Coordinates of C-alpha atoms in Angstrom, one line a residue:
M1443 CA -7.9 -129.3 -123.7
K1444 CA -10.8 -129.5 -121.3
N1445 CA -11.4 -133.2 -122.3
I1446 CA -8.0 -134.0 -121.1
Q1447 CA -8.6 -132.5 -117.7
T1448 CA -11.8 -134.4 -117.3
R1449 CA -10.3 -137.5 -118.9
R1450 CA -12.9 -137.6 -121.6
Y1451 CA -10.3 -137.2 -124.4
T1452 CA -10.4 -139.9 -127.1
H1453 CA -7.8 -140.2 -129.8
G1454 CA -9.0 -139.9 -133.4
T1455 CA -8.3 -142.2 -136.3
Y1456 CA -5.2 -142.2 -138.5
T1457 CA -4.9 -141.6 -142.2
P1458 CA -2.7 -144.3 -143.7
F1459 CA -0.4 -143.8 -146.7
F1460 CA 2.8 -145.2 -148.2
I1461 CA 6.1 -143.4 -148.9
A1462 CA 9.4 -144.7 -150.4
D1463 CA 12.1 -143.8 -148.0
P1464 CA 13.8 -145.5 -150.0
K1465 CA 12.1 -148.7 -149.0
L1466 CA 8.3 -148.7 -148.8
R1467 CA 7.0 -147.5 -145.4
H1468 CA 3.5 -147.5 -144.2
I1469 CA 2.8 -144.1 -142.5
H1470 CA -0.1 -143.3 -140.3
K1471 CA -1.0 -139.6 -140.0
A1472 CA -3.0 -138.4 -137.0
S1473 CA -5.4 -135.4 -137.1
V1474 CA -4.1 -131.9 -136.5
R1475 CA -5.7 -132.0 -133.0
D1476 CA -4.0 -135.2 -132.0
R1477 CA -0.7 -134.1 -133.5
L1478 CA -0.7 -131.0 -131.4
L1479 CA -1.2 -133.2 -128.3
H1480 CA 1.7 -135.5 -129.4
H1481 CA 4.1 -132.6 -129.7
A1482 CA 3.0 -131.3 -126.3
V1483 CA 3.6 -134.7 -124.7
F1484 CA 6.9 -135.1 -126.5
R1485 CA 8.2 -131.7 -125.3
I1486 CA 7.5 -132.7 -121.7
L1487 CA 8.8 -136.3 -121.9
Y1488 CA 11.8 -135.9 -124.1
P1489 CA 14.2 -134.2 -121.5
M1490 CA 13.0 -136.5 -118.8
F1491 CA 14.1 -139.6 -120.7
D1492 CA 16.9 -138.4 -122.9
R1493 CA 19.2 -137.7 -120.0
N1494 CA 19.2 -141.5 -119.3
F1495 CA 20.0 -142.6 -122.8
I1496 CA 23.5 -143.6 -123.7
Y1497 CA 25.8 -141.2 -125.6
D1498 CA 25.9 -143.4 -128.6
S1499 CA 22.2 -143.6 -129.4
Y1500 CA 21.8 -141.3 -132.4
S1501 CA 18.2 -141.5 -133.8
C1502 CA 15.8 -138.6 -133.2
R1503 CA 17.8 -136.8 -130.5
V1504 CA 18.9 -133.2 -130.3
G1505 CA 22.6 -132.9 -131.4
K1506 CA 22.8 -136.4 -132.8
G1507 CA 21.7 -137.7 -136.2
T1508 CA 23.1 -139.9 -139.0
H1509 CA 26.2 -137.9 -139.8
R1510 CA 27.4 -137.7 -136.2
A1511 CA 26.8 -141.5 -135.9
V1512 CA 29.0 -142.1 -139.0
D1513 CA 31.6 -139.7 -137.6
R1514 CA 31.6 -141.6 -134.3
L1515 CA 31.9 -145.0 -136.1
E1516 CA 35.0 -143.7 -137.9
R1517 CA 36.5 -142.6 -134.6
F1518 CA 35.8 -146.0 -133.0
I1519 CA 37.5 -147.7 -135.9
A1520 CA 40.6 -145.5 -135.8
K1521 CA 40.9 -146.0 -132.1
L1522 CA 40.4 -149.8 -132.0
S1523 CA 42.5 -150.5 -135.1
Q1524 CA 45.2 -148.1 -133.9
N1525 CA 44.9 -146.0 -137.0
N1526 CA 44.3 -149.0 -139.2
S1527 CA 47.4 -150.9 -138.1
R1528 CA 45.3 -153.7 -136.6
L1529 CA 42.4 -155.7 -137.9
V1530 CA 38.9 -154.8 -136.5
Y1531 CA 35.6 -156.6 -137.1
A1532 CA 32.2 -155.0 -137.2
L1533 CA 29.0 -156.7 -136.1
K1534 CA 26.0 -155.0 -137.8
C1535 CA 22.5 -156.0 -136.9
D1536 CA 18.9 -154.7 -137.0
V1537 CA 15.8 -155.5 -135.2
R1538 CA 13.1 -157.4 -137.2
K1539 CA 9.9 -155.3 -137.8
Y1540 CA 10.8 -153.1 -134.9
F1541 CA 7.9 -150.5 -134.8
D1542 CA 5.4 -153.2 -135.6
S1543 CA 6.6 -155.4 -132.7
I1544 CA 6.8 -153.0 -129.7
S1545 CA 4.7 -154.3 -126.8
H1546 CA 2.5 -151.6 -125.3
D1547 CA 2.6 -153.4 -121.9
I1548 CA 6.4 -153.5 -121.8
L1549 CA 6.7 -149.9 -123.0
T1550 CA 4.2 -148.7 -120.4
R1551 CA 6.3 -150.4 -117.7
F1552 CA 9.4 -148.5 -118.8
I1553 CA 7.5 -145.2 -118.9
D1554 CA 5.9 -145.7 -115.5
R1555 CA 9.3 -146.0 -113.9
K1556 CA 9.8 -142.2 -114.6
I1557 CA 6.2 -140.9 -114.7
E1558 CA 4.4 -141.0 -111.3
D1559 CA 1.4 -138.7 -112.2
E1560 CA -1.7 -140.8 -112.8
G1561 CA -3.1 -138.2 -115.2
A1562 CA 0.0 -138.2 -117.4
R1563 CA 0.0 -142.0 -117.4
W1564 CA -3.6 -142.1 -118.5
L1565 CA -2.9 -139.6 -121.4
I1566 CA 0.2 -141.6 -122.6
G1567 CA -1.9 -144.7 -122.4
K1568 CA -4.5 -143.1 -124.7
I1569 CA -1.8 -142.3 -127.3
L1570 CA -0.4 -145.8 -127.1
K1571 CA -3.7 -147.5 -127.4
S1572 CA -4.7 -145.3 -130.4
F1573 CA -2.8 -147.7 -132.7
S1574 CA -1.7 -151.3 -132.9
K1575 CA -0.7 -153.8 -135.5
T1576 CA -2.0 -156.6 -133.4
P1577 CA -3.8 -156.2 -130.1
G1578 CA -1.4 -154.4 -127.7
V1579 CA 1.5 -154.4 -130.1
G1580 CA 3.0 -151.8 -132.5
L1581 CA 3.6 -148.0 -132.9
P1582 CA 2.6 -145.9 -135.8
L1583 CA 5.3 -144.5 -138.1
G1584 CA 4.4 -140.8 -138.2
N1585 CA 3.8 -139.8 -134.6
V1586 CA 6.6 -137.7 -133.0
T1587 CA 5.9 -139.6 -129.8
S1588 CA 6.6 -142.9 -131.6
Q1589 CA 10.2 -141.7 -132.1
L1590 CA 10.7 -141.1 -128.4
F1591 CA 8.9 -144.3 -127.4
A1592 CA 11.1 -146.3 -129.7
N1593 CA 14.2 -144.9 -128.0
I1594 CA 12.8 -145.6 -124.6
Y1595 CA 12.1 -149.2 -125.6
L1596 CA 15.6 -149.9 -127.1
N1597 CA 17.4 -148.0 -124.3
E1598 CA 17.0 -151.3 -122.5
L1599 CA 19.1 -153.0 -125.2
D1600 CA 21.6 -150.1 -125.0
Q1601 CA 22.0 -150.6 -121.3
F1602 CA 22.3 -154.3 -121.6
V1603 CA 25.0 -154.1 -124.3
K1604 CA 27.0 -151.4 -122.5
H1605 CA 26.7 -152.7 -118.9
N1606 CA 26.1 -156.4 -119.2
L1607 CA 28.1 -157.3 -122.3
K1608 CA 30.7 -154.5 -121.6
A1609 CA 30.8 -153.5 -125.3
K1610 CA 32.8 -150.3 -125.5
C1611 CA 32.5 -149.6 -129.3
Y1612 CA 28.7 -149.8 -129.7
L1613 CA 26.4 -147.4 -131.4
R1614 CA 22.7 -147.5 -132.4
Y1615 CA 20.5 -145.6 -134.8
C1616 CA 16.9 -146.5 -134.3
D1617 CA 16.8 -150.3 -134.9
D1618 CA 20.2 -150.6 -136.6
F1619 CA 23.3 -151.0 -134.4
I1620 CA 27.0 -151.8 -134.7
I1621 CA 29.5 -153.3 -132.3
L1622 CA 33.2 -153.3 -133.1
G1623 CA 35.7 -155.9 -131.8
E1624 CA 39.0 -157.6 -132.5
N1625 CA 37.6 -161.2 -132.3
K1626 CA 35.1 -162.4 -134.9
G1627 CA 33.9 -165.3 -132.7
H1628 CA 33.3 -163.1 -129.7
L1629 CA 31.1 -160.8 -131.9
F1630 CA 29.1 -163.8 -133.1
L1631 CA 28.6 -164.8 -129.5
L1632 CA 27.4 -161.2 -128.6
A1633 CA 24.8 -161.4 -131.4
K1634 CA 23.4 -164.6 -129.9
K1635 CA 23.3 -163.1 -126.4
I1636 CA 21.6 -159.9 -127.8
N1637 CA 19.0 -161.9 -129.7
K1638 CA 18.2 -163.9 -126.5
F1639 CA 17.9 -160.7 -124.5
L1640 CA 15.6 -159.1 -127.1
F1641 CA 13.3 -162.1 -127.2
K1642 CA 13.2 -162.6 -123.4
S1643 CA 13.0 -159.0 -122.2
L1644 CA 11.4 -157.0 -125.2
K1645 CA 9.6 -159.6 -127.3
L1646 CA 11.8 -158.7 -130.2
S1647 CA 14.3 -160.5 -132.4
L1648 CA 17.2 -159.7 -134.7
H1649 CA 16.6 -159.9 -138.4
T1650 CA 18.6 -163.2 -139.0
N1651 CA 19.4 -162.4 -142.6
K1652 CA 20.9 -159.1 -141.6
I1653 CA 23.4 -160.2 -139.0
I1654 CA 26.7 -159.3 -140.7
I1655 CA 30.3 -159.5 -139.4
R1656 CA 32.9 -157.8 -141.7
K1657 CA 36.5 -156.7 -141.5
H1658 CA 36.7 -153.0 -141.3
R1659 CA 39.0 -152.9 -144.3
Q1660 CA 36.2 -154.3 -146.4
G1661 CA 34.1 -151.2 -145.6
I1662 CA 31.3 -150.9 -143.1
D1663 CA 27.9 -150.1 -144.6
F1664 CA 26.0 -147.8 -142.2
L1665 CA 23.3 -145.2 -142.6
G1666 CA 23.7 -144.7 -146.3
Y1667 CA 27.5 -144.5 -146.3
V1668 CA 30.3 -147.1 -146.5
V1669 CA 33.1 -146.4 -144.1
L1670 CA 36.5 -147.5 -145.4
P1671 CA 39.9 -147.2 -143.6
Y1672 CA 40.8 -143.7 -145.0
H1673 CA 37.6 -142.4 -146.4
R1674 CA 33.9 -142.9 -146.8
V1675 CA 31.6 -143.1 -149.8
V1676 CA 27.9 -143.4 -150.4
R1677 CA 26.7 -146.9 -150.7
T1678 CA 26.1 -148.2 -154.2
K1679 CA 22.3 -148.5 -153.8
T1680 CA 22.2 -144.9 -152.6
R1681 CA 24.3 -143.7 -155.5
K1682 CA 22.1 -145.4 -158.0
R1683 CA 18.9 -144.0 -156.3
I1684 CA 20.3 -140.5 -156.3
I1685 CA 21.1 -140.6 -160.0
R1686 CA 17.7 -142.2 -160.9
K1687 CA 15.6 -139.7 -158.8
F1688 CA 17.5 -136.7 -160.1
I1689 CA 17.2 -137.8 -163.7
E1690 CA 13.4 -138.2 -163.1
K1691 CA 13.4 -134.7 -161.6
R1692 CA 15.4 -133.3 -164.6
N1693 CA 12.9 -134.9 -167.0
E1694 CA 10.0 -133.3 -165.1
F1695 CA 11.7 -129.9 -165.4
D1696 CA 12.4 -130.4 -169.2
N1697 CA 8.6 -131.2 -169.6
G1698 CA 7.6 -128.1 -167.7
L1699 CA 6.2 -130.0 -164.7
V1700 CA 8.5 -128.5 -162.0
S1701 CA 10.2 -125.1 -161.7
E1702 CA 13.9 -124.4 -162.0
G1703 CA 13.9 -123.5 -158.3
S1704 CA 12.5 -126.9 -157.5
L1705 CA 15.2 -128.7 -159.6
K1706 CA 18.0 -126.6 -157.9
Q1707 CA 16.5 -127.4 -154.5
S1708 CA 16.7 -131.2 -155.3
L1709 CA 20.3 -130.9 -156.6
N1710 CA 21.4 -128.9 -153.5
S1711 CA 19.8 -131.6 -151.3
Y1712 CA 21.8 -134.4 -153.0
L1713 CA 25.0 -132.4 -152.9
G1714 CA 24.4 -131.9 -149.2
I1715 CA 24.5 -135.7 -148.7
L1716 CA 27.7 -135.9 -150.8
K1717 CA 29.6 -133.3 -148.8
Y1718 CA 29.9 -135.8 -145.9
C1719 CA 31.8 -138.3 -148.0
N1720 CA 34.2 -138.7 -150.9
G1721 CA 31.6 -138.0 -153.5
Y1722 CA 33.5 -135.8 -155.9
E1723 CA 32.9 -137.9 -159.0
L1724 CA 29.2 -138.3 -158.2
E1725 CA 28.9 -134.6 -157.4
N1726 CA 30.4 -133.7 -160.8
E1727 CA 28.0 -136.2 -162.5
M1728 CA 25.0 -134.6 -160.8
I1729 CA 26.1 -131.1 -161.8
W1730 CA 26.6 -132.3 -165.4
L1731 CA 23.1 -133.8 -165.4
S1732 CA 21.7 -130.5 -164.2
G1733 CA 23.3 -128.5 -167.0
W1734 CA 24.4 -125.9 -164.5
A1735 CA 28.1 -126.6 -164.3
S1736 CA 29.1 -122.9 -164.6
I1737 CA 26.5 -121.2 -162.4
E1738 CA 25.9 -120.8 -158.7
L1739 CA 23.6 -123.5 -157.4
T1740 CA 22.4 -122.1 -154.1
D1741 CA 19.8 -119.4 -154.2

């Protein structure tokens, strides 16, 4: 874009809307012009920063994702518990209002450590300043650059936990993270140290109502699944939501509002979630609800 070369580029406005994912999220959609720029910037910045992220950061990274995060959690549990012969505790936390609380100034400082080109800094600044919840604070849900910026920001937490707190069994997915340990009191102390670090260094805080320490034998709820000593299941809320949404879809099909192909696509999507856990009973219930128990589901 010529306007970028001459530094006359101005970012457009966003179109806001809500989605249930499953909780209500406020999305801000940029124009096609600006989204093209976001993707171009992302493609250049991603490899520069990703190589410095810890192995156990799983959100919005190539070769990572929710299922690999849950797999890694299971391996951590098996190793630390010596194949479930010893008791292990899990500290589970999330950052309060994460995207809405990211400081532009602090994020810019982290980015500037890697980016020396003044033109690139200027352009990144334009993207950052295009949105805020309060002056100088917040990232829009919807920008591909926001996903990367969020990881850059919390990479500081990852490095603190791994190198300062020496936590070996730690993994993070966006603003949710888990630390495993054999001492419940020690994990509680780690949570206090992490909260202090977040406040002092990143102007963030833990969601106090969501600081949970559980025995691994009770099941660890993470990323839609509950990891138990010898198997995993979908969490109860996820199970209820899957059934409710599929019944709604089936009713739409019965009333001629959606096609059979659309209904099959929904069913295959849900069955895809269940193949990563012990979801045999729920899978059979879904197929029974569909009425296609004796036919091939995949097109």
